[in-house]
Amino acid sequence: MNGTSQMLVYLIAIPLFSATVLLLGSRALDKVGHIIGTLASTAAFVVGLLEFFAMLGRAPENRAVTQPLFTWIEVGNFNVGATLLLDQLSICFVLLITGVGTLIHIYSIAYMSHDKDRRRFFAFLNLFIAAMLLLVLGDSYLSLYVGWEGVGLASYLLIGFWNQKPAYATAAKKAFVANRVGDVGLSLAVMIAFVQFGSVSFSGVAEGVEAGKASSLALNCLGAALLLAAVGKSAQFPLQAWLGDAMAGPTPVSALIHAATMVTAGVYLISRSHFVFDVASVAQLLVVIVGAITLLFGAIIGMAKDDIKKALAASTMSQIGYMILATGLGPVGYAFAMMHLLTHGFFKAGMFLGAGSVMHGMNDEVDMRKYGALRKYMPVTFITFGLGYLAIIGVPPFAGFYSKDKIIEIALDAGGAKGIILGSITLLGAAITAFYMSRVMLMTFFGSKRWEADAHPHESPALMTIPMVILAIGSISAGFIFNLGDRFINFLNPVFHSDHSGHGEKEHLLPPIVVSALALTAVAIGVSIAIAKYGRGKSIPAVAPADVSVWTKVARRDLLQDDLNEALFMRPGQELTKALAIVDEKVIDGAVRGVGSLTLDVASGVRRTQTGFVRSYALWVIVGAVGILATIAVMSL
Amino acid sequence: MNSLTILGALPLLGSAALFLLPRANELLAKRVALGVSTVVAVAGLAIAMNFDRSVTGFQLVEKYSWIPAFGINFGLGVDGMALLLILLALILTPIVILACWNEAEGSRWSVKTFFALLLILETMMIGVFAATDIFLFYLFFEAMLIPVYFLIGGYGSGERAAAAVKFLLYSLFGGLLMLASIIGLYVVSRDQLGAPTFDVTELQKLSLNNQTEAFLFLGFFIAFAIKAPLWPFHTWLPDAAKAATPGTSVLLLGVLDKVGTYGMIRFCLTLFPDASKQFGPTIIVLSLISIFYGAFLAIWQSNGDIKRLISYTSISHFGFITLGIFAFTAQGQSGSILYMVNHGFSTAALFLIAGWMIARRNSSKVQDFGGLQRVTPVLAWTFFIAGLSSLALPGLSSFVSEFLVLVGTFVRYPLAAVIGTLGIILAALYILIPVQRSLHGPVAPGNENLKDLNLREKIAIAPVIALIIFFGFFPQILLNVINPGAQASISALNIGPSTGGDK
């Protein structure tokens, strides 16, 4: 039986209250809006820390706590309480969301200082924090759903923060609609869970699965529905197309929502539902396939992008592909996915903030072809971004080395041909990652100046650099700390029961040291190719060369994702809509009008004797009532 | 206590008072109308306090013999569903009066008549939901058309006369079918019960043969399907909603159309259980068609008229309501009833705000708006939140009802629920496309100097928005009222497992 904590609700209530105040407040709040917003996020972080230490003080099997709030929906045996649950899995997210979130609030104070709507920006950030915390603290799929669409709403509002530009407004809408496709999966998952187990809470579903209440088919359907939800939220194949456009939002938003936290919600959902995927082998295989495709998909797009934010976004898609892949590899995979999620949260958020810092100094330029040699002008940005770079490509002892290496290791250990295929994909992904990230580094910070005439790059103010430095420290150390004595795996063990999986005792396909060597070789190859193409002495044209292979062209067009969606869904949908509009007017209403005019012709005879059809209506009712009475009178004789 | 009679009579008395006022003093007429409707709303809430949530069946019952020769009673009473729909009407009426303060000016007819008609309509709305005698219900059902007809024809815009006549003819046609079925019921009750009756509880004791039951069911059902409206009986609604003033549209779509779905539960399910089961699958299919058809046409209207757009979204929503009703499960039933209430609020918000937009811009074309977010932020925000409620965002009231409908449908018809769930994608499109066209982007020419909401408008819309958010988190307050009656109507159908997780 879980203990209770009365503090959990404050995690959500504080940022939600702050968001409400900032949204409803008047212009008078403009001067302090950002401070209120940052304090709210900080307060949530402090509550999170207190809960974390309290949790560490309890025995591992008693660490989860709940807080029942009220009965949300109860109809028949469909009973959903508004109850919060904090366990080892959710505390990881709570600390990531509020910790990185607070840093990004601080950064945004300076980044958004010239925007007259800064108060509104902080309101949306707070709204996001509250919704994301609800997502990870809800104790049922339906409460999770509220947070799930809540973060989608916050994401929509923030992508479209400058929605006076039509392209940005379109990007926001695209993200929401793609997420809604995923939400269909979450809706269906809740329905399947209810019908199969009579419960939609995580514990209820877990117990139901354990008790064998559901058939294998039902469990695989449930798993597939959850995967669809995860695919939408985490920008995985085939619902990945929205993430690149989402970079329309202010850069701190890209760092927080579209790199560190919201887009990882799919990984959370699958990990949280481990009890389903552990016994639904088809769904689990689908998870692996989606992850493997996406990790290459994102990496390939990343190679072709000249927009620094879009290159990073493609990278995010690819790195989440790694995480999803890991969650499909059984009990030990969940913990490694979580580890990569957290280290990625540090280094990717750090790099996005670095990109924002570069843009800040370069008149909001995002085209890397117009950067170059910035390391001398923005040293702090260069060093922090560089540390994140080393972490993501997986150089020891930086964070990404530990977390990505583990995923490659378990991919290889998946067994048989599957292991070899997955292992090769993860290694190939590592090489491509090293290539495109080196390309970003070289094009941005090295080489010659290719700036626009009016660019005067300068280092960003301390409010921006300090969060970058803190995240860089995380990029350096997090992996090492997590791996000390397997402490992170052991911490999560009560949730995932990784120790029952026999990982560790099992024979490895390759010894870990060989895996590391292979991974580092892949990285070295990727870096070398990048240096050969973009390194010292290589000229980088100001406009992307047009005489490139068809493959490059396809990669630049995001592997035709938008073209496909347009051809398969948008244009047929528009044609159908147009056709239905014609049917409605000509056929259905046409028939009605035909009957109607016939009636009116008849009625016009009546009209001549009356003062008009309109006024005679009152009579009609009376006639009708009298008619009833008369008929009845006749019949009852 | 004749509380329901008194409640229903108050607005009628108010309208009589309005007619006696001098025509020139429009402000006084408005104030009286607002005062009367506010008093009625407070009185209604006070009466609701005495409602016992633990019992099923009718409460606050009144019954007087009216035309004893035919067994007609003046019978009133409410269960949870009727109570909430009456409260919905009572809350929306003063809001509409306040929101549409200047709507009637410059019309063919006088301002005081406009408000008098609204009050008459309020009486009708109370009566139609409170009637426990089918003959009385029929009278209200038909009489309701009169004030609406005049509100559209006398105060609307565009092709108001044609729209009003179309509305009337459609409703009349349905009404005639229902009338035939009512006579049929009368005959059967006279034969079976010894004495004729129109009492809805008594009529449940009839045993009908299959064919009779099917015919009588269809008479009621088609009348209600026109009112609700269900595809393909819907084409009157977009025309009426476009021509009517926004305030009229709010009451028309928000409350009056609910008489259709209300009637399906109150009369079709309880009086004709076997026919309901027989036609259930067909109606499920029609509901799914409505959901998608309405949604696609709403998307189409994002190139067109904003009021038509909102009315097509309602056709989609009514598809969900009938889906839940004919799924015959506890969740579907309660979800549909809750949906009726929630849809009332979200549609009210959409129509009122759209009305304010139209009045400011002097155009109802979606593409004539644009960039309002930067010009009139409060108006834009309220419209956006109302839109989110229409697309059933979790955390807002409509999510709870839509999800209950879907989960309730899934229990019995998994495939239908899966298809229905796809509707939520289209909902995102039919809200976000017009939101983008009208609120985002650069400020469209002619919109630069539009004024944001004034204090009166803010006061009118605030309670609607507040309720939409409040009931998103605390729907149980309503569900506790709805559940007993909904459960009873489902168990009376005797249709096997009506809820999930029974294994």
PDB file of N, CA, C and O in Angstrom, chain A residues 552-591:
ATOM      1  N   THR A 552      20.006  13.836 -51.448  1.00  0.00           N
ATOM      2  CA  THR A 552      20.148  15.048 -50.634  1.00  0.00           C
ATOM      3  C   THR A 552      18.897  15.904 -50.756  1.00  0.00           C
ATOM      4  O   THR A 552      18.412  16.458 -49.771  1.00  0.00           O
ATOM      5  N   LYS A 553      18.396  15.985 -51.996  1.00  0.00           N
ATOM      6  CA  LYS A 553      17.197  16.806 -52.180  1.00  0.00           C
ATOM      7  C   LYS A 553      16.029  16.255 -51.356  1.00  0.00           C
ATOM      8  O   LYS A 553      15.285  17.005 -50.734  1.00  0.00           O
ATOM      9  N   VAL A 554      15.913  14.929 -51.367  1.00  0.00           N
ATOM     10  CA  VAL A 554      14.830  14.312 -50.609  1.00  0.00           C
ATOM     11  C   VAL A 554      15.023  14.555 -49.110  1.00  0.00           C
ATOM     12  O   VAL A 554      14.077  14.856 -48.378  1.00  0.00           O
ATOM     13  N   ALA A 555      16.263  14.459 -48.662  1.00  0.00           N
ATOM     14  CA  ALA A 555      16.527  14.697 -47.241  1.00  0.00           C
ATOM     15  C   ALA A 555      16.217  16.137 -46.871  1.00  0.00           C
ATOM     16  O   ALA A 555      15.667  16.421 -45.807  1.00  0.00           O
ATOM     17  N   ARG A 556      16.558  17.058 -47.775  1.00  0.00           N
ATOM     18  CA  ARG A 556      16.246  18.468 -47.475  1.00  0.00           C
ATOM     19  C   ARG A 556      14.744  18.690 -47.382  1.00  0.00           C
ATOM     20  O   ARG A 556      14.284  19.551 -46.649  1.00  0.00           O
ATOM     21  N   ARG A 557      13.998  17.931 -48.153  1.00  0.00           N
ATOM     22  CA  ARG A 557      12.531  18.029 -48.071  1.00  0.00           C
ATOM     23  C   ARG A 557      11.994  17.124 -46.974  1.00  0.00           C
ATOM     24  O   ARG A 557      10.866  16.653 -47.059  1.00  0.00           O
ATOM     25  N   ASP A 558      12.773  16.878 -45.957  1.00  0.00           N
ATOM     26  CA  ASP A 558      12.342  16.064 -44.812  1.00  0.00           C
ATOM     27  C   ASP A 558      11.857  14.689 -45.246  1.00  0.00           C
ATOM     28  O   ASP A 558      10.836  14.193 -44.759  1.00  0.00           O
ATOM     29  N   LEU A 559      12.582  14.077 -46.161  1.00  0.00           N
ATOM     30  CA  LEU A 559      12.211  12.750 -46.666  1.00  0.00           C
ATOM     31  C   LEU A 559      10.760  12.732 -47.155  1.00  0.00           C
ATOM     32  O   LEU A 559      10.055  11.746 -47.002  1.00  0.00           O
ATOM     33  N   LEU A 560      10.352  13.846 -47.719  1.00  0.00           N
ATOM     34  CA  LEU A 560       9.031  13.957 -48.371  1.00  0.00           C
ATOM     35  C   LEU A 560       7.857  13.768 -47.407  1.00  0.00           C
ATOM     36  O   LEU A 560       6.757  13.433 -47.830  1.00  0.00           O
ATOM     37  N   GLN A 561       8.094  14.000 -46.106  1.00  0.00           N
ATOM     38  CA  GLN A 561       7.001  13.746 -45.153  1.00  0.00           C
ATOM     39  C   GLN A 561       5.772  14.613 -45.448  1.00  0.00           C
ATOM     40  O   GLN A 561       4.643  14.129 -45.398  1.00  0.00           O
ATOM     41  N   ASP A 562       6.006  15.892 -45.752  1.00  0.00           N
ATOM     42  CA  ASP A 562       4.852  16.758 -45.997  1.00  0.00           C
ATOM     43  C   ASP A 562       4.179  16.428 -47.323  1.00  0.00           C
ATOM     44  O   ASP A 562       2.957  16.479 -47.440  1.00  0.00           O
ATOM     45  N   ASP A 563       5.015  16.093 -48.320  1.00  0.00           N
ATOM     46  CA  ASP A 563       4.435  15.737 -49.620  1.00  0.00           C
ATOM     47  C   ASP A 563       3.524  14.517 -49.481  1.00  0.00           C
ATOM     48  O   ASP A 563       2.449  14.460 -50.060  1.00  0.00           O
ATOM     49  N   LEU A 564       4.002  13.558 -48.685  1.00  0.00           N
ATOM     50  CA  LEU A 564       3.204  12.343 -48.496  1.00  0.00           C
ATOM     51  C   LEU A 564       1.899  12.646 -47.781  1.00  0.00           C
ATOM     52  O   LEU A 564       0.826  12.219 -48.200  1.00  0.00           O
ATOM     53  N   ASN A 565       1.991  13.389 -46.676  1.00  0.00           N
ATOM     54  CA  ASN A 565       0.770  13.717 -45.936  1.00  0.00           C
ATOM     55  C   ASN A 565      -0.216  14.465 -46.807  1.00  0.00           C
ATOM     56  O   ASN A 565      -1.428  14.250 -46.738  1.00  0.00           O
ATOM     57  N   GLU A 566       0.347  15.350 -47.632  1.00  0.00           N
ATOM     58  CA  GLU A 566      -0.526  16.130 -48.490  1.00  0.00           C
ATOM     59  C   GLU A 566      -1.229  15.227 -49.512  1.00  0.00           C
ATOM     60  O   GLU A 566      -2.431  15.335 -49.718  1.00  0.00           O
ATOM     61  N   ALA A 567      -0.439  14.335 -50.108  1.00  0.00           N
ATOM     62  CA  ALA A 567      -1.019  13.489 -51.151  1.00  0.00           C
ATOM     63  C   ALA A 567      -1.993  12.469 -50.571  1.00  0.00           C
ATOM     64  O   ALA A 567      -3.019  12.167 -51.164  1.00  0.00           O
ATOM     65  N   LEU A 568      -1.662  11.964 -49.384  1.00  0.00           N
ATOM     66  CA  LEU A 568      -2.486  10.882 -48.832  1.00  0.00           C
ATOM     67  C   LEU A 568      -3.695  11.391 -48.060  1.00  0.00           C
ATOM     68  O   LEU A 568      -4.749  10.773 -48.078  1.00  0.00           O
ATOM     69  N   PHE A 569      -3.538  12.498 -47.357  1.00  0.00           N
ATOM     70  CA  PHE A 569      -4.618  12.917 -46.455  1.00  0.00           C
ATOM     71  C   PHE A 569      -5.212  14.272 -46.814  1.00  0.00           C
ATOM     72  O   PHE A 569      -6.419  14.414 -46.936  1.00  0.00           O
ATOM     73  N   MET A 570      -4.340  15.267 -46.981  1.00  0.00           N
ATOM     74  CA  MET A 570      -4.900  16.614 -47.093  1.00  0.00           C
ATOM     75  C   MET A 570      -5.709  16.802 -48.370  1.00  0.00           C
ATOM     76  O   MET A 570      -6.845  17.253 -48.334  1.00  0.00           O
ATOM     77  N   ARG A 571      -5.101  16.431 -49.524  1.00  0.00           N
ATOM     78  CA  ARG A 571      -5.823  16.703 -50.764  1.00  0.00           C
ATOM     79  C   ARG A 571      -7.072  15.826 -50.908  1.00  0.00           C
ATOM     80  O   ARG A 571      -8.137  16.344 -51.230  1.00  0.00           O
ATOM     81  N   PRO A 572      -6.974  14.525 -50.632  1.00  0.00           N
ATOM     82  CA  PRO A 572      -8.224  13.738 -50.664  1.00  0.00           C
ATOM     83  C   PRO A 572      -9.257  14.275 -49.686  1.00  0.00           C
ATOM     84  O   PRO A 572     -10.452  14.322 -49.997  1.00  0.00           O
ATOM     85  N   GLY A 573      -8.804  14.715 -48.515  1.00  0.00           N
ATOM     86  CA  GLY A 573      -9.725  15.265 -47.525  1.00  0.00           C
ATOM     87  C   GLY A 573     -10.413  16.504 -48.057  1.00  0.00           C
ATOM     88  O   GLY A 573     -11.625  16.683 -47.893  1.00  0.00           O
ATOM     89  N   GLN A 574      -9.623  17.360 -48.728  1.00  0.00           N
ATOM     90  CA  GLN A 574     -10.223  18.583 -49.268  1.00  0.00           C
ATOM     91  C   GLN A 574     -11.235  18.255 -50.373  1.00  0.00           C
ATOM     92  O   GLN A 574     -12.287  18.879 -50.453  1.00  0.00           O
ATOM     93  N   GLU A 575     -10.881  17.265 -51.197  1.00  0.00           N
ATOM     94  CA  GLU A 575     -11.815  16.881 -52.262  1.00  0.00           C
ATOM     95  C   GLU A 575     -13.113  16.340 -51.673  1.00  0.00           C
ATOM     96  O   GLU A 575     -14.212  16.680 -52.119  1.00  0.00           O
ATOM     97  N   LEU A 576     -12.958  15.498 -50.648  1.00  0.00           N
ATOM     98  CA  LEU A 576     -14.139  14.924 -50.004  1.00  0.00           C
ATOM     99  C   LEU A 576     -15.011  16.030 -49.415  1.00  0.00           C
ATOM    100  O   LEU A 576     -16.237  16.027 -49.547  1.00  0.00           O
ATOM    101  N   THR A 577     -14.357  16.977 -48.757  1.00  0.00           N
ATOM    102  CA  THR A 577     -15.097  18.080 -48.150  1.00  0.00           C
ATOM    103  C   THR A 577     -15.896  18.846 -49.204  1.00  0.00           C
ATOM    104  O   THR A 577     -17.074  19.147 -49.018  1.00  0.00           O
ATOM    105  N   LYS A 578     -15.209  19.119 -50.308  1.00  0.00           N
ATOM    106  CA  LYS A 578     -15.876  19.863 -51.374  1.00  0.00           C
ATOM    107  C   LYS A 578     -17.070  19.053 -51.910  1.00  0.00           C
ATOM    108  O   LYS A 578     -18.155  19.595 -52.116  1.00  0.00           O
ATOM    109  N   ALA A 579     -16.849  17.764 -52.120  1.00  0.00           N
ATOM    110  CA  ALA A 579     -17.919  16.917 -52.645  1.00  0.00           C
ATOM    111  C   ALA A 579     -19.105  16.898 -51.690  1.00  0.00           C
ATOM    112  O   ALA A 579     -20.265  17.022 -52.105  1.00  0.00           O
ATOM    113  N   LEU A 580     -18.826  16.781 -50.382  1.00  0.00           N
ATOM    114  CA  LEU A 580     -19.920  16.744 -49.406  1.00  0.00           C
ATOM    115  C   LEU A 580     -20.679  18.057 -49.389  1.00  0.00           C
ATOM    116  O   LEU A 580     -21.906  18.076 -49.214  1.00  0.00           O
ATOM    117  N   ALA A 581     -19.958  19.148 -49.575  1.00  0.00           N
ATOM    118  CA  ALA A 581     -20.630  20.447 -49.588  1.00  0.00           C
ATOM    119  C   ALA A 581     -21.618  20.508 -50.750  1.00  0.00           C
ATOM    120  O   ALA A 581     -22.714  21.049 -50.614  1.00  0.00           O
ATOM    121  N   ILE A 582     -21.210  19.937 -51.882  1.00  0.00           N
ATOM    122  CA  ILE A 582     -22.121  19.934 -53.039  1.00  0.00           C
ATOM    123  C   ILE A 582     -23.314  19.017 -52.763  1.00  0.00           C
ATOM    124  O   ILE A 582     -24.462  19.379 -53.038  1.00  0.00           O
ATOM    125  N   VAL A 583     -23.030  17.841 -52.186  1.00  0.00           N
ATOM    126  CA  VAL A 583     -24.122  16.919 -51.854  1.00  0.00           C
ATOM    127  C   VAL A 583     -25.116  17.600 -50.929  1.00  0.00           C
ATOM    128  O   VAL A 583     -26.334  17.526 -51.123  1.00  0.00           O
ATOM    129  N   ASP A 584     -24.590  18.296 -49.937  1.00  0.00           N
ATOM    130  CA  ASP A 584     -25.476  18.920 -48.950  1.00  0.00           C
ATOM    131  C   ASP A 584     -26.390  19.933 -49.619  1.00  0.00           C
ATOM    132  O   ASP A 584     -27.586  19.965 -49.356  1.00  0.00           O
ATOM    133  N   GLU A 585     -25.803  20.736 -50.495  1.00  0.00           N
ATOM    134  CA  GLU A 585     -26.617  21.793 -51.076  1.00  0.00           C
ATOM    135  C   GLU A 585     -27.551  21.259 -52.161  1.00  0.00           C
ATOM    136  O   GLU A 585     -28.731  21.584 -52.173  1.00  0.00           O
ATOM    137  N   LYS A 586     -26.972  20.469 -53.069  1.00  0.00           N
ATOM    138  CA  LYS A 586     -27.778  20.063 -54.232  1.00  0.00           C
ATOM    139  C   LYS A 586     -28.697  18.876 -53.917  1.00  0.00           C
ATOM    140  O   LYS A 586     -29.862  18.892 -54.272  1.00  0.00           O
ATOM    141  N   VAL A 587     -28.146  17.858 -53.295  1.00  0.00           N
ATOM    142  CA  VAL A 587     -28.920  16.627 -53.145  1.00  0.00           C
ATOM    143  C   VAL A 587     -29.864  16.709 -51.952  1.00  0.00           C
ATOM    144  O   VAL A 587     -31.089  16.684 -52.106  1.00  0.00           O
ATOM    145  N   ILE A 588     -29.289  16.827 -50.741  1.00  0.00           N
ATOM    146  CA  ILE A 588     -30.144  16.733 -49.560  1.00  0.00           C
ATOM    147  C   ILE A 588     -31.062  17.941 -49.449  1.00  0.00           C
ATOM    148  O   ILE A 588     -32.279  17.820 -49.383  1.00  0.00           O
ATOM    149  N   ASP A 589     -30.445  19.118 -49.462  1.00  0.00           N
ATOM    150  CA  ASP A 589     -31.285  20.304 -49.340  1.00  0.00           C
ATOM    151  C   ASP A 589     -32.133  20.488 -50.597  1.00  0.00           C
ATOM    152  O   ASP A 589     -33.249  20.997 -50.525  1.00  0.00           O
ATOM    153  N   GLY A 590     -31.595  20.032 -51.738  1.00  0.00           N
ATOM    154  CA  GLY A 590     -32.373  20.110 -52.970  1.00  0.00           C
ATOM    155  C   GLY A 590     -33.672  19.331 -52.857  1.00  0.00           C
ATOM    156  O   GLY A 590     -34.744  19.824 -53.209  1.00  0.00           O
ATOM    157  N   ALA A 591     -33.559  18.122 -52.320  1.00  0.00           N
ATOM    158  CA  ALA A 591     -34.755  17.302 -52.137  1.00  0.00           C
ATOM    159  C   ALA A 591     -35.723  17.999 -51.197  1.00  0.00           C
ATOM    160  O   ALA A 591     -36.934  18.060 -51.453  1.00  0.00           O
TER     161      ALA A 591
END
